[in-house]
Coordinates of C-alpha atoms and ligand atoms in Angstrom, one line a residue:
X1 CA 99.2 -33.0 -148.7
X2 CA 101.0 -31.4 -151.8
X3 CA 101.4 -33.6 -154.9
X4 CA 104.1 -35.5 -153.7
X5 CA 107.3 -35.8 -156.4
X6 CA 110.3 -38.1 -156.5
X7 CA 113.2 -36.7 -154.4
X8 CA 115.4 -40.0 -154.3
X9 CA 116.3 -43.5 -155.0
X10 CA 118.4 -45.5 -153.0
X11 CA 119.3 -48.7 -152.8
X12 CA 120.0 -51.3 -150.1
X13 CA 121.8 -54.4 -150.1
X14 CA 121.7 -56.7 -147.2
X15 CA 122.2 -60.3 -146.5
X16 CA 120.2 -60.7 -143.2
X17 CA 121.4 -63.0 -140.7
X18 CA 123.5 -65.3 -143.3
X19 CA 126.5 -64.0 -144.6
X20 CA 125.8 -66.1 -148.0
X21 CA 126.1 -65.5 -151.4
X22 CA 122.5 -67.2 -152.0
X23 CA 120.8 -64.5 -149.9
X24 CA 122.0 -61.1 -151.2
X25 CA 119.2 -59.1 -151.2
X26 CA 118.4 -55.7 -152.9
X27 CA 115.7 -53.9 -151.8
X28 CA 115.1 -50.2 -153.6
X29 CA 113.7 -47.3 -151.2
X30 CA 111.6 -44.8 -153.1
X31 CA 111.6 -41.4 -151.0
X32 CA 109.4 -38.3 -152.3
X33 CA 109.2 -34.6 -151.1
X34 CA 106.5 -35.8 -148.3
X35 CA 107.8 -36.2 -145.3
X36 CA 107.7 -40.0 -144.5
X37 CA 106.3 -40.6 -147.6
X38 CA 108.1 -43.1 -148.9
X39 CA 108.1 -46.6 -150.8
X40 CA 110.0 -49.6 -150.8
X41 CA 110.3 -53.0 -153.3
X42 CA 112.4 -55.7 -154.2
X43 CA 115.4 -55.9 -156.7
X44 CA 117.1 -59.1 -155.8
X45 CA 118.9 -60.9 -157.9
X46 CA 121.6 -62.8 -155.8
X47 CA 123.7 -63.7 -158.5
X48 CA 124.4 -60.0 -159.5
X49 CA 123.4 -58.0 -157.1
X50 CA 126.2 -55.0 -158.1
X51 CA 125.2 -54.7 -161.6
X52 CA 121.6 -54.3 -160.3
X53 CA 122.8 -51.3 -157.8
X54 CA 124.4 -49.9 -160.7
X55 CA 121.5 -49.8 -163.2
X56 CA 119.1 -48.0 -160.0
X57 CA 121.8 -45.6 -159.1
X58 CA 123.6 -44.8 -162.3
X59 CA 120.5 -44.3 -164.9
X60 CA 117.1 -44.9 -162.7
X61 CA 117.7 -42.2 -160.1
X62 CA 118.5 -39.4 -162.2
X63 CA 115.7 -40.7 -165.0
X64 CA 113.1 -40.2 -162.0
X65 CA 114.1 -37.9 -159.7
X66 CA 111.7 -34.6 -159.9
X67 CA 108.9 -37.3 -161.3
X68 CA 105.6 -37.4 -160.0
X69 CA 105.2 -40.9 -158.1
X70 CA 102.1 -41.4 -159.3
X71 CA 102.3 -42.1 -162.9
X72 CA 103.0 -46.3 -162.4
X73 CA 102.5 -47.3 -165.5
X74 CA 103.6 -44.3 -167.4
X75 CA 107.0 -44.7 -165.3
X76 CA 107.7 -48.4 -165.4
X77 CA 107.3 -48.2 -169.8
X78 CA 109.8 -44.8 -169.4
X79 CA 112.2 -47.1 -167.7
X80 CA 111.7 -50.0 -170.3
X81 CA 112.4 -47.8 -173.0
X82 CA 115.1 -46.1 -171.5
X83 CA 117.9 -47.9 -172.2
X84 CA 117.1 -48.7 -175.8
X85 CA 118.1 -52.0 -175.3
X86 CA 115.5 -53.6 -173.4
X87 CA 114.8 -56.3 -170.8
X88 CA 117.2 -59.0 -169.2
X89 CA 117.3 -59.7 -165.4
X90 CA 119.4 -56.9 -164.3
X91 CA 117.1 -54.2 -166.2
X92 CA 114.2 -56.1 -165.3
X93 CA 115.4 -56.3 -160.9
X94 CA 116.2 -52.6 -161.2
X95 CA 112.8 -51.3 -162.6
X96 CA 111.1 -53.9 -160.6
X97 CA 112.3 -52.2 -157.2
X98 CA 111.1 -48.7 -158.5
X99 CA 107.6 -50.3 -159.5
X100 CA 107.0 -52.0 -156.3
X101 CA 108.1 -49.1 -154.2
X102 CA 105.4 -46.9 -156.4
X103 CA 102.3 -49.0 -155.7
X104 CA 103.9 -48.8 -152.1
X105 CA 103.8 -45.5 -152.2
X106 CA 100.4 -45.2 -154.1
X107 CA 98.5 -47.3 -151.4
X108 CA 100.0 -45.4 -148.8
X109 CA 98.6 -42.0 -150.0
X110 CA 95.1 -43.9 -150.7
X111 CA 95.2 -45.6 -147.1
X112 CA 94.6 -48.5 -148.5
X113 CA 96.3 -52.3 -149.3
X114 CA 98.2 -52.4 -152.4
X115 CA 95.5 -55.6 -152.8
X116 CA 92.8 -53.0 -153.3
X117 CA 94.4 -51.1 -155.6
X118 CA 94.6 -54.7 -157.7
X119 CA 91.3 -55.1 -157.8
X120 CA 90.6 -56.4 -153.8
X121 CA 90.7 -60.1 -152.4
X122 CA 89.4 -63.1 -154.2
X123 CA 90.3 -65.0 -151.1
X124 CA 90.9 -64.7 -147.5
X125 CA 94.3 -66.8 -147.1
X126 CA 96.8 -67.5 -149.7
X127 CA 97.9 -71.2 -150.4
X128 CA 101.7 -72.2 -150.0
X129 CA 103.7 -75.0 -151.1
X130 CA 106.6 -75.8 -149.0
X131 CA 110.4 -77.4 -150.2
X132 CA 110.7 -80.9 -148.9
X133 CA 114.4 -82.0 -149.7
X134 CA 116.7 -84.5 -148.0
X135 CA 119.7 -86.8 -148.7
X136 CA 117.2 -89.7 -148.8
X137 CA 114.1 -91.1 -149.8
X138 CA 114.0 -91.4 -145.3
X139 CA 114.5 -87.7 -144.6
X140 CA 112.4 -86.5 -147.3
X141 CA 109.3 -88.5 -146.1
X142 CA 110.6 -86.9 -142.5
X143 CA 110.3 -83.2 -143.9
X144 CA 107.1 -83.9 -145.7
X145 CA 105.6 -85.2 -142.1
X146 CA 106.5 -82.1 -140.3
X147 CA 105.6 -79.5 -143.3
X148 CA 102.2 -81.7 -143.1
X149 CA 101.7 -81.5 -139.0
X150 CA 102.7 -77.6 -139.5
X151 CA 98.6 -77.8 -141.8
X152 CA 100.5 -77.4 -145.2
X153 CA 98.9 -79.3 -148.2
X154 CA 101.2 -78.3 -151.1
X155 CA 104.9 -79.6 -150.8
X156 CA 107.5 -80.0 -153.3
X157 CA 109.7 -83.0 -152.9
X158 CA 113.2 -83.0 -154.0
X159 CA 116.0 -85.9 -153.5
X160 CA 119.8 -85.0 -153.5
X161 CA 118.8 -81.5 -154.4
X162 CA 118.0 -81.0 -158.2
X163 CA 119.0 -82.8 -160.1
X164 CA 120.3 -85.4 -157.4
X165 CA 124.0 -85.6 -157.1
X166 CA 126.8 -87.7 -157.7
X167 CA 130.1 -88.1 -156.8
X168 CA 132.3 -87.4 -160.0
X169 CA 135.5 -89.8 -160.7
X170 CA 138.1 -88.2 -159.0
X171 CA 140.6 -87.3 -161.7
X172 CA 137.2 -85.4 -163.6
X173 CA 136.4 -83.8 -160.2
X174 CA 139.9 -82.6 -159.7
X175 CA 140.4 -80.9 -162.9
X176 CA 136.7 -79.2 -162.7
X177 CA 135.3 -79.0 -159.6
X178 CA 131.7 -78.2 -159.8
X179 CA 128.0 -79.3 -158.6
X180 CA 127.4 -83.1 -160.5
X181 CA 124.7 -84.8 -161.1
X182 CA 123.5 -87.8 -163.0
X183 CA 120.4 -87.2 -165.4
X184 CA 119.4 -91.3 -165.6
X185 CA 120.4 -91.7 -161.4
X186 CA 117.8 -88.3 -161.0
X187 CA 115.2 -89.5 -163.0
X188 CA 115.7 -93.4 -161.5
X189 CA 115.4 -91.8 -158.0
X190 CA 112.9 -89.2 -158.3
X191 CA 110.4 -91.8 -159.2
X192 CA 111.2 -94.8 -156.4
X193 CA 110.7 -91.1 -154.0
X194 CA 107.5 -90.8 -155.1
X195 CA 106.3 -94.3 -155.2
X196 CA 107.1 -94.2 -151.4
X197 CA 105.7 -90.7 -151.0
X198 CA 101.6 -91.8 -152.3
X199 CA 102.3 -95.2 -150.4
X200 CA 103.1 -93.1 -147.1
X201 CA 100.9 -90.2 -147.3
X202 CA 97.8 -91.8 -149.9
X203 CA 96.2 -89.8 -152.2
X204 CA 95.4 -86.4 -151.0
X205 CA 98.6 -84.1 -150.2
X206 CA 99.0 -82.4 -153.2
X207 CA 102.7 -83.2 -154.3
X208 CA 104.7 -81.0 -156.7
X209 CA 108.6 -81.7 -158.5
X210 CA 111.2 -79.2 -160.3
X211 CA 112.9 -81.0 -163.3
X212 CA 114.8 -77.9 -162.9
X213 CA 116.1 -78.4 -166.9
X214 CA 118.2 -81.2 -165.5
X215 CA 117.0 -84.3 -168.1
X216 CA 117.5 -83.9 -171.7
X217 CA 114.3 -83.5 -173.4
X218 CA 113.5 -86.7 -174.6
X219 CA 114.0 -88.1 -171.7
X220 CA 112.4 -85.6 -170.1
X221 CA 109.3 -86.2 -171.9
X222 CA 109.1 -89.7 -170.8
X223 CA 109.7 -88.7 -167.8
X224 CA 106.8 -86.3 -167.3
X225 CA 104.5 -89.7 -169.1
X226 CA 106.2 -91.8 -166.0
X227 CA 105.2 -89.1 -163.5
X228 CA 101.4 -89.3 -164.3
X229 CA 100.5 -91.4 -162.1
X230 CA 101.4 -89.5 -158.8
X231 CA 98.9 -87.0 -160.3
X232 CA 101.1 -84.0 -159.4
X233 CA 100.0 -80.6 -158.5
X234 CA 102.5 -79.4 -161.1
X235 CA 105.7 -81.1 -162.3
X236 CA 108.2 -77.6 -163.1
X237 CA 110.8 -76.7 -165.3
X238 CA 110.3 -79.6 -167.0
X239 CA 112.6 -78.4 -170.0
X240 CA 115.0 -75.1 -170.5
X241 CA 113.3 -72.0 -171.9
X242 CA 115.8 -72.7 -174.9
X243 CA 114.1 -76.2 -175.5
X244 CA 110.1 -74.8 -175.1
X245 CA 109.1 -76.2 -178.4
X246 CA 109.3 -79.7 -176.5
X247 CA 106.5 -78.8 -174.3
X248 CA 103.9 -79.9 -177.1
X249 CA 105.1 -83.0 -177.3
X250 CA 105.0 -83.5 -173.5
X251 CA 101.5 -82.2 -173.5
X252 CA 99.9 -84.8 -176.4
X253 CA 101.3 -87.6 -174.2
X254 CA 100.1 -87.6 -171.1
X255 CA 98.0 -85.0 -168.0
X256 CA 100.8 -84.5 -165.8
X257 CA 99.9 -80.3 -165.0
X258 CA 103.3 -78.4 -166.5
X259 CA 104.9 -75.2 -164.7
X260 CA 107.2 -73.2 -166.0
X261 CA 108.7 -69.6 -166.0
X262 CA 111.3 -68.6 -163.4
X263 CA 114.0 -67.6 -166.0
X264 CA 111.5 -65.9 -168.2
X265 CA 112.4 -61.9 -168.5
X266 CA 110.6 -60.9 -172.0
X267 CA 106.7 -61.5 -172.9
X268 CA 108.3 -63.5 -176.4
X269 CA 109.2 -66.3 -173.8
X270 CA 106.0 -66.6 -172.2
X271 CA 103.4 -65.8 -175.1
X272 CA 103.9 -68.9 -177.1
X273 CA 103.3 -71.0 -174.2
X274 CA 100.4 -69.5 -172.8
X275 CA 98.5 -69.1 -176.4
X276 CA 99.4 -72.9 -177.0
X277 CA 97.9 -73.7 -173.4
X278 CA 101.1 -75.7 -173.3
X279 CA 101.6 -75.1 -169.3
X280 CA 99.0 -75.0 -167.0
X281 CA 101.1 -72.1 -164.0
X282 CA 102.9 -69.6 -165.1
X283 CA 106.1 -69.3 -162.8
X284 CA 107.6 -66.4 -163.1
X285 CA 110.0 -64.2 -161.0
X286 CA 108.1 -61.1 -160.3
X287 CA 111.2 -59.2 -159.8
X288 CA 112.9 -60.2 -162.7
X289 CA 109.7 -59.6 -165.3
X290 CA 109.6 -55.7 -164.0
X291 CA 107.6 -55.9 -161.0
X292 CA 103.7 -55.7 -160.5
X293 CA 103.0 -53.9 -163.2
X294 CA 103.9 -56.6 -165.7
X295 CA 102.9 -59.1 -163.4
X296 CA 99.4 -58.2 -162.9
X297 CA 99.0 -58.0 -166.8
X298 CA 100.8 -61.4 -167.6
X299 CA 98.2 -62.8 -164.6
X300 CA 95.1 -61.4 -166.8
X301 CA 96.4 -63.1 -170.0
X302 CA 97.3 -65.9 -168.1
X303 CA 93.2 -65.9 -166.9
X304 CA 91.9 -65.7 -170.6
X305 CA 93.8 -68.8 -171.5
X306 CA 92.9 -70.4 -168.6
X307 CA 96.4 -70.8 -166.7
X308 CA 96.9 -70.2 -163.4
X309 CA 99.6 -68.4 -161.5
X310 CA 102.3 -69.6 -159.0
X311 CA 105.0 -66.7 -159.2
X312 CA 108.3 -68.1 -157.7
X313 CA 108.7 -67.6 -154.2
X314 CA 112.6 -69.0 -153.6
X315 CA 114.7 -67.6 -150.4
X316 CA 116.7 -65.2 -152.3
X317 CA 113.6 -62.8 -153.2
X318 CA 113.5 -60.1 -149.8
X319 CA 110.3 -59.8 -147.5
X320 CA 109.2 -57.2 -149.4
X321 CA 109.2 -59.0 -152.9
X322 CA 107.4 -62.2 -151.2
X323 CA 104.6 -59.2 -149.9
X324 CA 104.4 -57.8 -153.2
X325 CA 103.8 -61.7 -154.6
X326 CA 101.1 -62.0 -151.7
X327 CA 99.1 -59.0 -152.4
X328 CA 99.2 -59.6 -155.9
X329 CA 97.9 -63.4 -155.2
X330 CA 94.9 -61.9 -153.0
X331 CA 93.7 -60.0 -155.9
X332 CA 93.8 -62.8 -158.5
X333 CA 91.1 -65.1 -159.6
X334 CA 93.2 -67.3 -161.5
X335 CA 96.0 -67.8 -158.7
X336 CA 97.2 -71.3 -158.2
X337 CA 99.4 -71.6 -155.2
X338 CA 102.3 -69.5 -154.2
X339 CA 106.2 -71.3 -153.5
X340 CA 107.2 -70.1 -149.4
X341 CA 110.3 -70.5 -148.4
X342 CA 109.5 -68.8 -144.5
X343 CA 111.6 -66.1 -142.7
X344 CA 114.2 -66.2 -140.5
X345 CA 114.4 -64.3 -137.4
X346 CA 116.6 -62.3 -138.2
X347 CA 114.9 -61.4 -141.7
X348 CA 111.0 -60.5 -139.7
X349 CA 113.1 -57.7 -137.4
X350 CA 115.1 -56.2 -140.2
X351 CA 111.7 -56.3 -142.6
X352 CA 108.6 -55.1 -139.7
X353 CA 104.9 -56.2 -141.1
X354 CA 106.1 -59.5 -143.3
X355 CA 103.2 -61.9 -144.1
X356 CA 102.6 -64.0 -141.4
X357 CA 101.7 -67.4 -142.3
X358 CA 99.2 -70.0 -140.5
X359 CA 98.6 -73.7 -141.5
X360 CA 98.6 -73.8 -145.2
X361 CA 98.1 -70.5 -146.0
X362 CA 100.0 -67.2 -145.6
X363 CA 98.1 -63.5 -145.1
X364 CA 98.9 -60.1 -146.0
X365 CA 98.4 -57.4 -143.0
X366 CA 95.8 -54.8 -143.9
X367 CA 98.4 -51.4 -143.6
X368 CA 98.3 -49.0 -146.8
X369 CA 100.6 -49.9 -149.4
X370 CA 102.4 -53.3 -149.0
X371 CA 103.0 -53.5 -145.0
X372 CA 106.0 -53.8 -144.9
X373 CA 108.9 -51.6 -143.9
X374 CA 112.7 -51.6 -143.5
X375 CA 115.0 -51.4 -140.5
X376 CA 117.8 -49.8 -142.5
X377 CA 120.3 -49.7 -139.3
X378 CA 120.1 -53.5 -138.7
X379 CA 120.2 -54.0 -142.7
X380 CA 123.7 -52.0 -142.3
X381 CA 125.1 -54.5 -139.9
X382 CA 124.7 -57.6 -142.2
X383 CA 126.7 -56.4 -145.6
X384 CA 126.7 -58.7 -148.7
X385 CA 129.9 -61.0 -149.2
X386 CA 131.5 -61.4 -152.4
X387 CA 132.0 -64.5 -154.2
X388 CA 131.5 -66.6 -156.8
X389 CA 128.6 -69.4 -156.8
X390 CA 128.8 -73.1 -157.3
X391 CA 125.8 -74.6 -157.3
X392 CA 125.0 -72.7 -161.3
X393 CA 128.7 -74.7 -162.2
X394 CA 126.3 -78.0 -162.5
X395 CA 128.1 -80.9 -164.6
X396 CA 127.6 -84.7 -165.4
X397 CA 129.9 -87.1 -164.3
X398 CA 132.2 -86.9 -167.7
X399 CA 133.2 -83.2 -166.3
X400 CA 130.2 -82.1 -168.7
X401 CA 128.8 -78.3 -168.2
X402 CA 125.5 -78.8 -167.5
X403 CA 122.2 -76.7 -166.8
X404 CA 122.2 -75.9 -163.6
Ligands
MG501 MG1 112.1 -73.8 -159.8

């Protein structure tokens, strides 16, 4: 084989088997002058998924095209710099699907696993926690059974969705209609769910929460103090990245392990934390940091400080972003657990070779690069809607905005 260069970049949008604004996804397909030679990795960020196509087609394919496909890191800090102006989730999504589709495209020529490119397994199966939610204390403890019959031992339980919700006044809810919740109501509820949670299922099933920034941080503090005693696998998002300061003062008060990270896009945001040892996972969206390139490096750090990783795993990252997040949990010692939100039908044709998962744990195949591929015809027949979302138009029940 020639040295293979960069003939194109495309990107593809596709909102398998859902026509929903939540599950826009971008995926970026890196094609070089080899025949069949090609790589593909995620760029998803539902909530703007044009400005993201914009950023790959307009200035990424004609910064790479003619490149040598090689050069990973050399590449991913030529498209950091690019722009001048740096960072930020559409920047971050749109180099991220370049990257990904590189060390695609790397372990293909090497025949091997993107996982032995990072450094080989560390472990055989990679641990999952699963989403139990419900409209009640009685339908979560229902979800929790089933994720638990299915073998999984991680689960994150949720009432009323975050933050709980609330009905607004009427005459608030007409003038701004919106997603409300109560802070106090949350809080009140989220602890009654997991008294009921330890009396049904004992000690053992590791149990995790997102805050999801919903309590103000005072009260979250206490709240994280009133959580203790449920000894949580990790209690998340405990405050907003604005309010990160507040995670000392959560830390002298009591053990409950802190997570945090999703909305981080810059290494300022997560440096404090991780030289303070002021959270114990570091969360963040692989896509939305760059890709595995940063990743792998904010995973090392992460190890010297002695944090582990549990890179957010939500429904709206594609196939091949949750392979990418696999591989790269194989290949590290410090990994905690990884978030799985499963595959629809739909979602394992469109994407052939996604991780299979069994009992608690999900698996990477062992095909070159990162086993997955695209079935660009069926991607074609399920086109991303427009719209606007609701859910991020979060208030309290004075007709407050709100952190969503
Ligand atoms: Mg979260």
């Amino acid at each position: 084989m020639s040295a293979p260069i960069i003939r194109d970049v495309r990107v593809i949008l596709t909102s398998p088997g859902e026509s929903h604004i939540q599950k826009r996804l971008i995926v970026v397909k890196v094609e070089t002058t080899e025949p069949d030679l090609y790589g593909l990795g995620c760029a998803t960020f539902t909530q703007r998924p044009l400005s993201v196509r914009s950023a790959i087609e307009n200035y990424l394919r004609p910064l790479l095209r003619g490149r040598d496909p090689q050069r990973i890191e050399d590449l991913w800090h030529l498209m950091h710099v690019n722009a001048y102006w740096r960072s930020g989730p559409v920047l971050n999504n749109a180099i991220s699907g370049v990257d990904m589709a590189l060390w695609d495209i790397k372990g293909k020529i090497a025949g091997l696993p993107v996982y032995q490119l990072l450094g080989g397994k560390c472990r055989e199966g990679v641990a999952i926690y699963r989403h139990a939610g419900g409209r009640d204390e009685a339908e979560v403890v229902d979800r929790v059974r089933t994720f638990l019959k299915e073998g999984v031992r991680h689960v994150r339980a949720q009432i009323g969705g975050y933050g709980g919700h609330v009905e607004p006044a009427p005459a608030i809810a007409a003038s701004f209609p919106g997603a409300y919740y109560d802070p106090a109501v949350y809080a009140q509820q989220t602890l009654a769910l997991f008294d009921r949670l330890r009396e049904e299922f004992g000690g053992e099933l590791e149990l995790l929460h997102d805050v999801h920034e919903r309590l103000p941080p005072a009260d979250a503090v206490r709240f994280a103090v009133e959580m203790e005693r449920f000894h949580l696998f990790f209690l998340e998002d405990l405050f907003p990245p604005e309010q990160w300061a507040w995670f000392a003062r959560a830390r002298n008060l009591c053990a409950t392990p802190l997570a945090m990270g999703e909305l981080f896009t810059h290494p300022s945001e997560w440096m404090p934390l991780i030289e303070g040892r002021l959270i114990d996972f570091i969360r963040c969206h692989v896509s939305a940091i760059g890709g595995l390139t940063p990743a792998r490096k904010l995973a090392s750090v992460c190890e010297a400080f002695g944090l582990r990783t549990a890179w957010h795993g939500p429904g709206d990252v594609s196939p091949v972003g949750h392979a990418a997040n696999v591989h790269l949990d194989l290949a590290t010692r410090n990994f905690g657990v990884q978030e799985w939100s499963g595959f629809s039908d739909v979602e394992r044709e469109m994407f052939p070779g996604c991780p299979e998962t069994r009992g608690g744990f999900v698996f990477a195949n062992d095909r070159p690069g990162l086993g997955i591929d695209l079935n660009e015809e069926l991607a074609r027949k399920y086109p991303c809607p427009e719209g606007v979302l609701v859910w991020t138009q979060a208030r309290t029940p004075d007709g407050a905005g709100a952190y969503p």
